[in-house]
PDB file of C-alpha atoms in Angstrom:
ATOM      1  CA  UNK A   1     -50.698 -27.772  33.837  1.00  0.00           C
ATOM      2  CA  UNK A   2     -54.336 -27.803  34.534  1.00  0.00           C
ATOM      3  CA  UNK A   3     -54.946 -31.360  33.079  1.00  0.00           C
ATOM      4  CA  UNK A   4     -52.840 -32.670  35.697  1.00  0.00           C
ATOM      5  CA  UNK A   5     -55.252 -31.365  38.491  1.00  0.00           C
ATOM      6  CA  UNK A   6     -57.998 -33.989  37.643  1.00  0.00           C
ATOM      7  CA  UNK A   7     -59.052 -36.185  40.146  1.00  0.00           C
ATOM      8  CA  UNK A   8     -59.116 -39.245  37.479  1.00  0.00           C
ATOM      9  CA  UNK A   9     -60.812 -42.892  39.218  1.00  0.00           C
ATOM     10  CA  UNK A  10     -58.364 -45.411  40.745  1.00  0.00           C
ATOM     11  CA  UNK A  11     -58.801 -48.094  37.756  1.00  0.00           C
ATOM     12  CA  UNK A  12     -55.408 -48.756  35.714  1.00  0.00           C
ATOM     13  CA  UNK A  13     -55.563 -50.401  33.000  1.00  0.00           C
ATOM     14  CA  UNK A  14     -51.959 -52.199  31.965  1.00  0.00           C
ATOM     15  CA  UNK A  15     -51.014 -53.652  28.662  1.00  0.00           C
ATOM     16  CA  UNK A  16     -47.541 -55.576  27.950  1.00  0.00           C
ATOM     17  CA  UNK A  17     -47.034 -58.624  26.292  1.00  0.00           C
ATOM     18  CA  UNK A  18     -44.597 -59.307  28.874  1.00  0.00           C
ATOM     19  CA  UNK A  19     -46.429 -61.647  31.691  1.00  0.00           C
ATOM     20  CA  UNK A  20     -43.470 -60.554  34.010  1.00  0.00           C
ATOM     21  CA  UNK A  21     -44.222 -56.950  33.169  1.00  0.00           C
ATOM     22  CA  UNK A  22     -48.161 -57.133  33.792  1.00  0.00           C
ATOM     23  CA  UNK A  23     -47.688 -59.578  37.261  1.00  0.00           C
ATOM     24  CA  UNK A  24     -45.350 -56.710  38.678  1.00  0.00           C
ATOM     25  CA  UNK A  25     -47.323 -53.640  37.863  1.00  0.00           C
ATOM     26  CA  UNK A  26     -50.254 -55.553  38.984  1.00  0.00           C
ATOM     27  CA  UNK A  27     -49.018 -56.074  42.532  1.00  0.00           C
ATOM     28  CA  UNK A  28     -47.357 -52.852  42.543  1.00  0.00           C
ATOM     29  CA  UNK A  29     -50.663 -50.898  41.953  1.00  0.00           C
ATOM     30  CA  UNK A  30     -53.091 -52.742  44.065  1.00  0.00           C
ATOM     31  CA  UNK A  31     -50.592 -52.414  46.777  1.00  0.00           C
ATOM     32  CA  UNK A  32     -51.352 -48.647  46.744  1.00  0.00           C
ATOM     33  CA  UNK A  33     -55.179 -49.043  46.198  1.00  0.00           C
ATOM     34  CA  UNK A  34     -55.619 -48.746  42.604  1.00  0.00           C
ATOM     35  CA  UNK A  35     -58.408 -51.126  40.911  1.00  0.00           C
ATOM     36  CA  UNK A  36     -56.117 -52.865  37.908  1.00  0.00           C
ATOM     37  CA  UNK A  37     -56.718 -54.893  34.575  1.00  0.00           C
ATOM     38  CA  UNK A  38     -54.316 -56.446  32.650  1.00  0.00           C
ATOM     39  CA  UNK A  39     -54.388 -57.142  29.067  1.00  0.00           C
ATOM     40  CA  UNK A  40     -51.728 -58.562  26.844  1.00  0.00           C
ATOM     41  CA  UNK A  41     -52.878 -57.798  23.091  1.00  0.00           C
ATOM     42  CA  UNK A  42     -53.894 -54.982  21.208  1.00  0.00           C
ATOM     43  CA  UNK A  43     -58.339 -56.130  20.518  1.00  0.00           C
ATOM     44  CA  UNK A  44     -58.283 -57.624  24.340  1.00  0.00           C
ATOM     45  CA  UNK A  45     -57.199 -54.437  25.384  1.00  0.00           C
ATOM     46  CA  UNK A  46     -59.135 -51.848  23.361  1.00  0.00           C
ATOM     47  CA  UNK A  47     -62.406 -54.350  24.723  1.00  0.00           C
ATOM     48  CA  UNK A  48     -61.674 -53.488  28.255  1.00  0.00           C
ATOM     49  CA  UNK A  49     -61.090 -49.677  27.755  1.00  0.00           C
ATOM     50  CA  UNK A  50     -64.538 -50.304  26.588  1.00  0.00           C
ATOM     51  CA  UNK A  51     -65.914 -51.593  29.351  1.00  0.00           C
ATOM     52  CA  UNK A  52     -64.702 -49.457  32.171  1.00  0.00           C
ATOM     53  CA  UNK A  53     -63.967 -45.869  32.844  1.00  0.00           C
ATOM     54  CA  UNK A  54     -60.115 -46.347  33.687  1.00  0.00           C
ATOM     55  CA  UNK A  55     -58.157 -42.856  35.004  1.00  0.00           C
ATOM     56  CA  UNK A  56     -54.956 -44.683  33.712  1.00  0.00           C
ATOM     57  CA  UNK A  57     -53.732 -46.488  30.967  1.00  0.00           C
ATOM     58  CA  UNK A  58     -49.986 -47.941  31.412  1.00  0.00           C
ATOM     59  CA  UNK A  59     -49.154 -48.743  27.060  1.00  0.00           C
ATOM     60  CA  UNK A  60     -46.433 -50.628  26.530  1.00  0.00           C
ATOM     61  CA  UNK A  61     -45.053 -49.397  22.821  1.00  0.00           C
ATOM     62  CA  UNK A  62     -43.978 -52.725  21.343  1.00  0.00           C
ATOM     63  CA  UNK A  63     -47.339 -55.019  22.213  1.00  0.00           C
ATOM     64  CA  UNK A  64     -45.348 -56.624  19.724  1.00  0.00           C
ATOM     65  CA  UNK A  65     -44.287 -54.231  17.554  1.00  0.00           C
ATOM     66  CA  UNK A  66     -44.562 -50.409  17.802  1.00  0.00           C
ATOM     67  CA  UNK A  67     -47.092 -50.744  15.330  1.00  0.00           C
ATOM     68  CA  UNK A  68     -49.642 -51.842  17.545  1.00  0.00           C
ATOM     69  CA  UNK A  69     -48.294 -49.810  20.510  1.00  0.00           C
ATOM     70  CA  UNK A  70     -49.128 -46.718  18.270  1.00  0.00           C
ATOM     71  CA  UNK A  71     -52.604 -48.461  16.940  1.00  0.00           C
ATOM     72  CA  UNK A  72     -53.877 -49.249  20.290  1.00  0.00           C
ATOM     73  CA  UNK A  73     -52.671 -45.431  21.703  1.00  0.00           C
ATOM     74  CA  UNK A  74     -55.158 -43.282  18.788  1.00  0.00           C
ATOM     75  CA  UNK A  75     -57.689 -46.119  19.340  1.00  0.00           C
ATOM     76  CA  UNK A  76     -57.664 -45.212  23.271  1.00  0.00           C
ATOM     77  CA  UNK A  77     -57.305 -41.702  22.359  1.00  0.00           C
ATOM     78  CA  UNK A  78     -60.286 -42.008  20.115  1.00  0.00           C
ATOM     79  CA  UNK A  79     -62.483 -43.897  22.476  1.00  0.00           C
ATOM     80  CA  UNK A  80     -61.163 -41.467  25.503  1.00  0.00           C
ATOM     81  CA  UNK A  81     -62.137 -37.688  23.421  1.00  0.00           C
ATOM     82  CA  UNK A  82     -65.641 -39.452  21.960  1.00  0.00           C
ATOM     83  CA  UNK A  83     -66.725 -40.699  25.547  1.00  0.00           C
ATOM     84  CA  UNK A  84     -65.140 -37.844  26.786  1.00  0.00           C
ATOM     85  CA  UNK A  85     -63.002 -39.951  29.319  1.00  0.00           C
ATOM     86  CA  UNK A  86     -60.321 -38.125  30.816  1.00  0.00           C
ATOM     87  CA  UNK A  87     -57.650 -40.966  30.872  1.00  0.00           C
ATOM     88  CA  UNK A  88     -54.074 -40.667  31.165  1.00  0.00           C
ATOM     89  CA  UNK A  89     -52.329 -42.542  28.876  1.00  0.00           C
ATOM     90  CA  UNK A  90     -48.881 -43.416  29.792  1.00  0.00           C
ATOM     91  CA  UNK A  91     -46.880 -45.042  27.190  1.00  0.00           C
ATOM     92  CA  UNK A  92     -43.519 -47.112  28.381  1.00  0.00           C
ATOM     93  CA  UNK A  93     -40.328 -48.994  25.867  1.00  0.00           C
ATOM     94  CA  UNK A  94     -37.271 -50.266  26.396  1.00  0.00           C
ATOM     95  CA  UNK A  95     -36.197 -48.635  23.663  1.00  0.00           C
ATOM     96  CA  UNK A  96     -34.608 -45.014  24.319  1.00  0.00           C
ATOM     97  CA  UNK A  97     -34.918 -43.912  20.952  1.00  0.00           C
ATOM     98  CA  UNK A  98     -36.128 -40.219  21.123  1.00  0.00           C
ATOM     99  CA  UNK A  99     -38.256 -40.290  17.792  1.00  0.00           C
ATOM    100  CA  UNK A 100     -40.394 -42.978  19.637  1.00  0.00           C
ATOM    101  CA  UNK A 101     -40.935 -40.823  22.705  1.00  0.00           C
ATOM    102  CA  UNK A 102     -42.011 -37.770  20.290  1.00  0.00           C
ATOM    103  CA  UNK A 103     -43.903 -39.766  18.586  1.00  0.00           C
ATOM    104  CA  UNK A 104     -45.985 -41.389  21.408  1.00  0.00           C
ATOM    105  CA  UNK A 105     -46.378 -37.856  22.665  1.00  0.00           C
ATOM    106  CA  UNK A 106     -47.383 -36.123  19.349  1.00  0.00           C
ATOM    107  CA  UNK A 107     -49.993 -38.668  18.979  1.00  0.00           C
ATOM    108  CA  UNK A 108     -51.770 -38.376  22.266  1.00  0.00           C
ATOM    109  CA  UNK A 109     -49.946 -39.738  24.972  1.00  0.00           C
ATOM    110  CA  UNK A 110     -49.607 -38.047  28.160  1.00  0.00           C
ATOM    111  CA  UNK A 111     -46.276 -39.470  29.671  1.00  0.00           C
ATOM    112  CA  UNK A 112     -43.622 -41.509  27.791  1.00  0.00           C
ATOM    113  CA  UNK A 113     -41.696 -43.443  30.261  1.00  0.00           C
ATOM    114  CA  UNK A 114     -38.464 -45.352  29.214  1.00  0.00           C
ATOM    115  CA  UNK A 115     -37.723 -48.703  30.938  1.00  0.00           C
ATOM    116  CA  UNK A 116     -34.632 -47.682  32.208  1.00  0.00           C
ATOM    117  CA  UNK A 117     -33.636 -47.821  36.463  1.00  0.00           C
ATOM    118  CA  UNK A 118     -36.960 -46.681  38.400  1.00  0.00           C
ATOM    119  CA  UNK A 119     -39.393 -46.776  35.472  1.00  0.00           C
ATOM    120  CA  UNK A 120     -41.800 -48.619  37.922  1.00  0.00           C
ATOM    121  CA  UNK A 121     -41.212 -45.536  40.564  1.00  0.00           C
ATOM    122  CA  UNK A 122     -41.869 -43.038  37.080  1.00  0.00           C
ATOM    123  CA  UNK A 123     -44.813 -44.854  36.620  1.00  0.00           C
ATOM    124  CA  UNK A 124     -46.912 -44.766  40.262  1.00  0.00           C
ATOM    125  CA  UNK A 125     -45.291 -40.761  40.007  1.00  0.00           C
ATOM    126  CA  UNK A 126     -47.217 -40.091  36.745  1.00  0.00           C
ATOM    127  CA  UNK A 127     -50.379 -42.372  38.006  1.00  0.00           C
ATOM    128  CA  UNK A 128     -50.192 -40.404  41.248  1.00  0.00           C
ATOM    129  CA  UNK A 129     -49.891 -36.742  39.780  1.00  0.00           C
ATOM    130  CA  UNK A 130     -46.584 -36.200  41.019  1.00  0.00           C
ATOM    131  CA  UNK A 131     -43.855 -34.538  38.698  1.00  0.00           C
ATOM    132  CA  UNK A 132     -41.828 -37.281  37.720  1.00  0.00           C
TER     133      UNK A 132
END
């Protein structure tokens, strides 16, 4: 689809309340040239969407519950449509529940990646364009 043909900027911005989680993504994308933030909580996070125009946004669902996951995504869906911000929100669980995944998708996100084997790879595919 056409929405996938946007040349978005190279700024990420991650949230997980997992430090492991963050530190890998964060190497990951700056290896391949992306500009990344890293937030761990649902007002730190929402703060720095504020502050920069970021082409990605990597959600993890339970930030510590879903509830927030699904609190922050309208926020940055909000925030994205009134500045219009063309951000591609990318939402990633453990869980494999497929209510979650239609969920996150009904409510605005773009991509709903499960953390299953070669999520990471799923995730530079969707923050690269690349049917994943």
């Amino acid at each position: 689809d056409e929405k996938d043909n946007v040349i978005r900027p190279k700024s990420i911005l991650i949230v997980d309340d997992l430090g492991i989680i963050t530190y890998q993504l964060d190497i990951l994308f700056k290896k391949i040239g992306y500009d990344v933030t890293v937030s761990k909580e649902l007002y730190d996070a929402i703060n720095q969407y504020k502050k920069k125009d970021f082409g990605y946004v990597i959600l993890d669902l339970f930030i510590p519950t879903e509830r927030e996951g699904f609190i922050l995504l309208e926020e940055i869906k909000k925030l994205a449509l009134f500045c219009k911000l063309n951000t591609k929100i990318i939402m990633m669980s453990a869980s494999s529940k497929i209510e979650y995944k239609e969920k996150c998708l009904s409510r605005g996100a773009d991509v709903y990646i499960e953390k299953a084997t070669g999520w990471q790879k799923s995730l530079i595919d969707a923050c690269s364009n690349k049917k994943g």
